[in-house]
Short mmCIF file of C-alpha atoms and ligand atoms in Angstrom, two decimals:
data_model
loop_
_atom_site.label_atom_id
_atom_site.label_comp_id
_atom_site.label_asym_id
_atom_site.label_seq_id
_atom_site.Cartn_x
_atom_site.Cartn_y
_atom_site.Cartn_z
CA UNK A 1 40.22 -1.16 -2.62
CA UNK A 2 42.96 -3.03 -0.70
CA UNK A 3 40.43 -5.42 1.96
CA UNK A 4 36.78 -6.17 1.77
CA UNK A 5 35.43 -5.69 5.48
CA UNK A 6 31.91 -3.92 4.89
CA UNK A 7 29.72 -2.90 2.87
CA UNK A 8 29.86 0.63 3.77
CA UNK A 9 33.52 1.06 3.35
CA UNK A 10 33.13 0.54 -0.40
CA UNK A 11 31.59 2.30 -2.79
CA UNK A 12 28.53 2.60 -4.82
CA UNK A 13 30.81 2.03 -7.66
CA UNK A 14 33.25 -0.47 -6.38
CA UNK A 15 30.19 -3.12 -5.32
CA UNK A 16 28.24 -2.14 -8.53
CA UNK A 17 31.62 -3.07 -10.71
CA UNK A 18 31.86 -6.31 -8.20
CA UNK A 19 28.54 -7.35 -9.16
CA UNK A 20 28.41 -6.88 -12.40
CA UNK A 21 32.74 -9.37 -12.52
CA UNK A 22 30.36 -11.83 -10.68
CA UNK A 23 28.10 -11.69 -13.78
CA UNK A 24 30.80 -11.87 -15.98
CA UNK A 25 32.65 -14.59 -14.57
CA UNK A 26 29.57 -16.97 -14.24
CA UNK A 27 28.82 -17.02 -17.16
CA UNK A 28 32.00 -18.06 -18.31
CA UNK A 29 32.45 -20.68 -15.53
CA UNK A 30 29.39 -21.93 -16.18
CA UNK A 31 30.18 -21.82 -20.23
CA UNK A 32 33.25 -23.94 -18.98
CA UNK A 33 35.93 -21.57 -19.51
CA UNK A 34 38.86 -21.38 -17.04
CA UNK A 35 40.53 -18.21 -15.76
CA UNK A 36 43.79 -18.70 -14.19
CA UNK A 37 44.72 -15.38 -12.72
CA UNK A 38 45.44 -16.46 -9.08
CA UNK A 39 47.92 -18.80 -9.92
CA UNK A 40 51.08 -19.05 -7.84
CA UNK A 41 48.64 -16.57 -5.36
CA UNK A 42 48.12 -18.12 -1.74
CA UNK A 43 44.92 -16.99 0.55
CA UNK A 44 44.97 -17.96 4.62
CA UNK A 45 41.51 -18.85 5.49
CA UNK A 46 41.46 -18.25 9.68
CA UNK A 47 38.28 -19.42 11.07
CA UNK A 48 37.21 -19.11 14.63
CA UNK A 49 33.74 -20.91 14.13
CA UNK A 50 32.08 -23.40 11.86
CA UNK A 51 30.90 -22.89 7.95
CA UNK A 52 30.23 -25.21 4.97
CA UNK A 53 29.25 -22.81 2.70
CA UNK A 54 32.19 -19.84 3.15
CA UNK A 55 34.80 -22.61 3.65
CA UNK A 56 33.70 -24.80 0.48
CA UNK A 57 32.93 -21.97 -2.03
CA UNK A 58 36.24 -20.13 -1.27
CA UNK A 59 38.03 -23.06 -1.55
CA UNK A 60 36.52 -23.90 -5.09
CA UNK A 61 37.07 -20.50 -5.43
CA UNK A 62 40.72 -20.27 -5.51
CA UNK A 63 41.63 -23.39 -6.57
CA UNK A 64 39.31 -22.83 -9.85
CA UNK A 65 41.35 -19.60 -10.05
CA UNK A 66 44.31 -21.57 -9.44
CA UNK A 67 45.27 -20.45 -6.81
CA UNK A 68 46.09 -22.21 -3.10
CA UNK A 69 43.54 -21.60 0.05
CA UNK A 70 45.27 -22.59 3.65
CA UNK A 71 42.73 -23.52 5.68
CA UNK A 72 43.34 -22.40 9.50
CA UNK A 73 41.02 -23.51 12.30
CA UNK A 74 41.46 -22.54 15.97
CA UNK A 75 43.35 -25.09 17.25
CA UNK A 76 45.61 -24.81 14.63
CA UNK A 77 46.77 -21.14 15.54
CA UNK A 78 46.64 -22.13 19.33
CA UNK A 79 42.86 -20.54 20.25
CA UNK A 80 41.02 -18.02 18.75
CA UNK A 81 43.22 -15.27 16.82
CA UNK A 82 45.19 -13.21 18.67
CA UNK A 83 45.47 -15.50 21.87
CA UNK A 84 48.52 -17.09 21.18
CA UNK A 85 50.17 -13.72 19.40
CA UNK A 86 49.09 -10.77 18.60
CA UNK A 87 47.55 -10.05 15.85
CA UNK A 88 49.34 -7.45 14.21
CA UNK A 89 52.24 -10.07 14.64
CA UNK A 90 50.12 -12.62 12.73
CA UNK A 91 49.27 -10.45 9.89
CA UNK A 92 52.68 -9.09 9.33
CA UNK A 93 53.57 -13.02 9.29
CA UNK A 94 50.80 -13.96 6.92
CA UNK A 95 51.95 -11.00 4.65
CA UNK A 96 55.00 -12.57 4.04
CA UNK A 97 53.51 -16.25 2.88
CA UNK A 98 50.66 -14.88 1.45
CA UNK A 99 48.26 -12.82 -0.71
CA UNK A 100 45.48 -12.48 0.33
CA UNK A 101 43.38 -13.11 4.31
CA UNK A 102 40.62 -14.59 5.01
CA UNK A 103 38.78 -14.82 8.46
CA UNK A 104 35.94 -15.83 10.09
CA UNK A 105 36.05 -14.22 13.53
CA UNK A 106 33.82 -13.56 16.56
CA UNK A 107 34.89 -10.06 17.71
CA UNK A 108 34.54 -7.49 14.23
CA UNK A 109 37.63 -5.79 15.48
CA UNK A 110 39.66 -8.98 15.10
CA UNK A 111 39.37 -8.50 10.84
CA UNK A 112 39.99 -4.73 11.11
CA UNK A 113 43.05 -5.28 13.00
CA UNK A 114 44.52 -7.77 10.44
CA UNK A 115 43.64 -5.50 8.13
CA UNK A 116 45.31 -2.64 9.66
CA UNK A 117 48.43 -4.66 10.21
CA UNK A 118 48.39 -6.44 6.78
CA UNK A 119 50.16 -5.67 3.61
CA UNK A 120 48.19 -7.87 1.25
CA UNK A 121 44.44 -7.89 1.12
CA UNK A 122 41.90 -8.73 4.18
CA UNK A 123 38.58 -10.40 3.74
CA UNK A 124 35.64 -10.51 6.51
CA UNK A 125 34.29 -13.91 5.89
CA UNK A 126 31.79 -13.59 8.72
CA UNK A 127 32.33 -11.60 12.37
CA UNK A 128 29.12 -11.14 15.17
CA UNK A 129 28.58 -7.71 13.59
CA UNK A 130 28.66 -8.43 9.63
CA UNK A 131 28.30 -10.76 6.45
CA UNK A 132 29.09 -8.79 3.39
CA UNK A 133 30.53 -11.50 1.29
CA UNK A 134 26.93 -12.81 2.57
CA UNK A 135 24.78 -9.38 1.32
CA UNK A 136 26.53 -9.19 -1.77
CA UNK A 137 25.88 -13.03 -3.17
CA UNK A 138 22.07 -12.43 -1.81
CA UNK A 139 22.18 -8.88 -4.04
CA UNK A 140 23.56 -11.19 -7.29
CA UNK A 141 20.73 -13.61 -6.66
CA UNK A 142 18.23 -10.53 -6.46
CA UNK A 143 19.45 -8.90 -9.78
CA UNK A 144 19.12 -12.54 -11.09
CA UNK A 145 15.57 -13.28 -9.92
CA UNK A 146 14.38 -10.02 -10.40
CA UNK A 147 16.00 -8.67 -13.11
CA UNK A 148 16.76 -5.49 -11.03
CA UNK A 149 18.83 -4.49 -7.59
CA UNK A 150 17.63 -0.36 -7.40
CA UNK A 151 14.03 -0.23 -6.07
CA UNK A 152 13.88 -3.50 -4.55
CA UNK A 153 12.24 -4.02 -1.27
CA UNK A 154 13.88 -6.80 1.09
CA UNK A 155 11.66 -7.76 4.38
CA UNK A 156 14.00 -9.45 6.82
CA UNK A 157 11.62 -11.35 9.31
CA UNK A 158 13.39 -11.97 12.72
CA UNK A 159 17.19 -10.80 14.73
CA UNK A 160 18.70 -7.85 13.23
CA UNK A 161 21.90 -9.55 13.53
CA UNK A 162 25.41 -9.56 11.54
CA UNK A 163 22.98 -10.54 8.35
CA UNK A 164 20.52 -7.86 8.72
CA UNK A 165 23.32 -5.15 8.60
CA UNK A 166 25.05 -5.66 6.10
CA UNK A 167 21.90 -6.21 4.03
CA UNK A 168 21.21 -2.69 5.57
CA UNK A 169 24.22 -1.26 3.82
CA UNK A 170 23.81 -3.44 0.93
CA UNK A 171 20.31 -1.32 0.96
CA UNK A 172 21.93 1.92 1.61
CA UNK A 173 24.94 1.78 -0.89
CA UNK A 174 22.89 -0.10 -4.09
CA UNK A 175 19.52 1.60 -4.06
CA UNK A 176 16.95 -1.32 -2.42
CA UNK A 177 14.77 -0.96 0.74
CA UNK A 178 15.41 -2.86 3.79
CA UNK A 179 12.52 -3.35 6.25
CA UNK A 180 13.09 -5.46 9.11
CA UNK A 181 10.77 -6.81 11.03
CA UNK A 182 11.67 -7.97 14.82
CA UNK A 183 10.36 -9.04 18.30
CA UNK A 184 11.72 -6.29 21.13
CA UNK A 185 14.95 -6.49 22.54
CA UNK A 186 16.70 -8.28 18.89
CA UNK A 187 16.10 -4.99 16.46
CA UNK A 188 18.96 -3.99 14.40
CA UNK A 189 20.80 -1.01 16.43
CA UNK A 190 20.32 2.04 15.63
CA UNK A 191 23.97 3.47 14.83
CA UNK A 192 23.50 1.18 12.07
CA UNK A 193 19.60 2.26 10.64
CA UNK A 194 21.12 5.66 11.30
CA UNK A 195 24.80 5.13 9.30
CA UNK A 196 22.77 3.46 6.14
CA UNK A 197 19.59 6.27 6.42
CA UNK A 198 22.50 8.69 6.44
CA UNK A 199 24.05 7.19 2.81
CA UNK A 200 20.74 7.24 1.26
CA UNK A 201 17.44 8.26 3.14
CA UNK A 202 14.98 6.35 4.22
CA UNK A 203 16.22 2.94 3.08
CA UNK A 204 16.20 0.89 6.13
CA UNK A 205 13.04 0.87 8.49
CA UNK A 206 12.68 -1.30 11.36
CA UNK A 207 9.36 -2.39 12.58
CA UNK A 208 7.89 -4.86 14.86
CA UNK A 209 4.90 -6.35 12.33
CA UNK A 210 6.45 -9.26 10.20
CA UNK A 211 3.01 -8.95 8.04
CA UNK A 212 3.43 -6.02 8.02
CA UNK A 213 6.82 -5.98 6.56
CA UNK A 214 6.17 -8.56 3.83
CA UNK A 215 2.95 -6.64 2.35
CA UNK A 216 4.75 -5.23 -0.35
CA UNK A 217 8.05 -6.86 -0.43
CA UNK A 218 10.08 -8.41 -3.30
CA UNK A 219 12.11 -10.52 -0.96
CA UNK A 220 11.50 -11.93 2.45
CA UNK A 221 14.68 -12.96 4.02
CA UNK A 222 15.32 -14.34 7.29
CA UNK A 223 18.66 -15.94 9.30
CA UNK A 224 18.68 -18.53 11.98
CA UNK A 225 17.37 -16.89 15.50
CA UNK A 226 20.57 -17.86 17.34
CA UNK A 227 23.91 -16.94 16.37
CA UNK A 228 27.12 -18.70 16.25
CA UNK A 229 28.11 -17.97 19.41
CA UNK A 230 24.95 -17.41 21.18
CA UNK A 231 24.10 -20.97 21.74
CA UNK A 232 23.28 -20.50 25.36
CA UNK A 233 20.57 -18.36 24.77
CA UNK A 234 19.13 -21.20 22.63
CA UNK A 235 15.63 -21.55 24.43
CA UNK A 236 15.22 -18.10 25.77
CA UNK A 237 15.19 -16.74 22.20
CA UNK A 238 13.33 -19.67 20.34
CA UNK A 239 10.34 -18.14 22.97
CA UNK A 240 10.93 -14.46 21.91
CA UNK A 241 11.06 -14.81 18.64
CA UNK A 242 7.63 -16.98 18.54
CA UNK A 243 5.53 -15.24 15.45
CA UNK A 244 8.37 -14.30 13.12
CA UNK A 245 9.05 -17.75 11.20
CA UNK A 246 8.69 -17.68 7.48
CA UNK A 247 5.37 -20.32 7.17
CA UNK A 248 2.98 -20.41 5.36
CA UNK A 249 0.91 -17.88 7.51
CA UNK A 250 3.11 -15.56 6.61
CA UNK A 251 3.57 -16.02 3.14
CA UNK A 252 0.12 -15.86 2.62
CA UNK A 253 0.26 -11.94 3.80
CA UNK A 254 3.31 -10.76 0.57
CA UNK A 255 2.17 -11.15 -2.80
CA UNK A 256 2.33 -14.27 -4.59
CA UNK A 257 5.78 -13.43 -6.38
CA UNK A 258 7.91 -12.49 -3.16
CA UNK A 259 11.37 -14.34 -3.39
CA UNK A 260 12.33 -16.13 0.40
CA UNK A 261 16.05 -16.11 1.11
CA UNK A 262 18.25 -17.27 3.43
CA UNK A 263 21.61 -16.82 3.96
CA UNK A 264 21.73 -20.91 5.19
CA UNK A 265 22.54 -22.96 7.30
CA UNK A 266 18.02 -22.68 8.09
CA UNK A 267 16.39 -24.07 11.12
CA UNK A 268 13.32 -25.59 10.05
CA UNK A 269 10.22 -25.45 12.31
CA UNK A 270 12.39 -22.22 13.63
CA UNK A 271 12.78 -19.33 11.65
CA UNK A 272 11.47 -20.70 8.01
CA UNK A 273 9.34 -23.42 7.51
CA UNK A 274 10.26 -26.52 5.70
CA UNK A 275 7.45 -26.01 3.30
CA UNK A 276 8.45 -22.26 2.53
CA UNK A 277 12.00 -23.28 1.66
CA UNK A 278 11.39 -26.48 -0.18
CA UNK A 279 8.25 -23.98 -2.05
CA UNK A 280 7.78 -22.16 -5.44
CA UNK A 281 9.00 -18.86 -3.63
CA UNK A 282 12.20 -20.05 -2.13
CA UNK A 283 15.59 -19.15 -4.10
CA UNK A 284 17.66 -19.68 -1.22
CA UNK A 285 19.76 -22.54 -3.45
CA UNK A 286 20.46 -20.05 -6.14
CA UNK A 287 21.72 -17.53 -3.54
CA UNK A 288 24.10 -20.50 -1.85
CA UNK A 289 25.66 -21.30 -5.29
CA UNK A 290 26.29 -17.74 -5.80
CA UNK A 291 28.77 -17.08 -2.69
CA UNK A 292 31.18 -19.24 -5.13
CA UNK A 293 30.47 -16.65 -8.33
CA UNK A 294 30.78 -13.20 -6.10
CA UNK A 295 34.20 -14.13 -4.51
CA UNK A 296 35.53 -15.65 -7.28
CA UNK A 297 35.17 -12.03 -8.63
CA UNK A 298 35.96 -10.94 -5.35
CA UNK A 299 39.25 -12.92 -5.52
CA UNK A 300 40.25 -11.27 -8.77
CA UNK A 301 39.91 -8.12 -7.64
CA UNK A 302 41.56 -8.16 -4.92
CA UNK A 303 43.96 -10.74 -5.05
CA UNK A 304 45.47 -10.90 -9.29
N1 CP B 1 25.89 -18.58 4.95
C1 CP B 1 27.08 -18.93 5.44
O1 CP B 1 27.98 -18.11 5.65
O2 CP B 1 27.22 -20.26 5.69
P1 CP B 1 28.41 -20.97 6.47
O3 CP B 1 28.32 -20.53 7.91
O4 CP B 1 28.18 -22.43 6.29
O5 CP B 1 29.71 -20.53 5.87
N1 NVA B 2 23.75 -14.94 11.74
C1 NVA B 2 24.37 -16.22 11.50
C2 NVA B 2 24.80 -16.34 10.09
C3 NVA B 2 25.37 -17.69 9.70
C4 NVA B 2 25.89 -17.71 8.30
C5 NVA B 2 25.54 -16.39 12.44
O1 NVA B 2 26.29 -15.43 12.65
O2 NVA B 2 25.71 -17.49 12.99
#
């Protein structure tokens, strides 16, 4: 495993041995015991749009390491990456400062291009088409909460977006069901329903019913209704998407266990209420903190 860029690249094995490092290495970060394996190691984090939470937690999670993360916004590399240079020129560049790449990126092809062009590992911290640094902190937080990953049933109320698929694979590759649950027009393509039905049948349904989807789930999960990137379409979709927040309503269709999740940063009054996220149900703090535990294992892997 030289980059982590989806889900479905890896394998059964290689996420279930990444989960089970994150385990292992949060307990002994949280048990106060330090693990320098990155040190003298150097990762480039290249971001083309915002983030607290990817920026912050791989940050810690080098430096905890001990390791050094580069921070690298847009205007730094003259525009977005590959505007200035191209990118295979930038990677082959990076290889020789660095070990390891980070990047946050709009078009998905930007990441497999560094990775294509790079000698030392890539990361996808976030393109428009997937999150699976994302998917596989929200799978740690399920085995946490519910003492299980295989069998679990996720209901993602609202875009089948960059989040939604890589939960999909997540889904596919680990043994849950995904059900997703959107208005017309903002379901999760099919290529992708088809790619993660194809890896392990029947795991991801889409449907149009949010109550529907939560009936029986574990987990409801839901992501902002607009996008990085899709800020123009601000109004247009706050209208389409009218009947699939997380509220009360909604809650009161899933049993009275159901986990809500979100991947953060939440738009209350939007797509989750501020009463389900602040409520008994909501684990959505639990599932921030753990983006630091999965890519510190992450890191390891890939990077000492
Ligand atoms: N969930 C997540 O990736 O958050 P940021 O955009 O703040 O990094
Ligand atoms: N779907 C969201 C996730 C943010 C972490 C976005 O791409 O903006």
């Amino acid at each position: 495993m030289k980059d982590f860029i989806s889900i479905n690249s890896c394998s059964t094995e290689e996420l279930n041995e990444l989960i089970e490092l994150s385990v292992e290495l949060k307990k002994a970060y949280k048990a106060g015991e330090r693990d320098l394996c990155l040190a003298g190691k150097n990762l480039v984090m290249l971001f083309e749009k915002p983030s607290l939470r990817t920026r912050i937690s791989f940050h810690i999670a080098m430096t905890d390491l001990g390791g050094n993360p580069i921070y690298v916004k847009p205007s730094d590399i003259g525009g977005l990456v590959g505007e200035r240079e191209p990118i295979k020129d930038m990677a082959r560049v990076f290889s020789g400062y660095v070990h390891g790449i980070m990047a946050r990126t709009f078009r998905h092809d930007t990441v497999l291009e560094l990775a294509k062009w790079a000698s030392v590992p890539v990361i996808n911290a976030l393109t428009d088409w997937s999150h699976p640094c994302q998917s596989m902190a929200d799978v740690l937080t399920i085995l946490e909460h519910t003492g299980r990953i295989e069998g679990v049933k996720i209901a993602f109320i609202g875009d089948g977006n960059n989040v939604a698929r890589s939960l999909a694979f997540a889904a596919a590759k680990l043994g849950m069901k995904l059900t997703v649950a959107s208005p017309a027009g903002y379901e999760l393509d099919a290529g992708s329903i088809e790619k993660a039905n194809a890896i392990s049948s029947g795991c991801v349904e889409q449907m149009s019913d949010p109550k529907e989807a939560v009936s029986d789930a574990d987990v409801i999960y839901t992501d902002t209704w607009v996008s990085m990137g899709q800020e123009e379409e601000k109004q247009k979709r706050i209208k389409e998407f009218e009947g699939f927040a997380v509220d009360s309503d909604l809650m009161a269709a899933a049993g009275a266990d159901v986990k809500v999740m979100h991947c953060l940063p939440a738009y209350r009054g939007l797509e989750i209420s501020d009463e389900v996220a602040e409520g008994v149900n909501s684990i959505i703090f639990d599932q921030a903190e753990n983006r630091l535990h999965f890519q510190r294992a992450l890191l390891k892997k890939l990077m000492s």
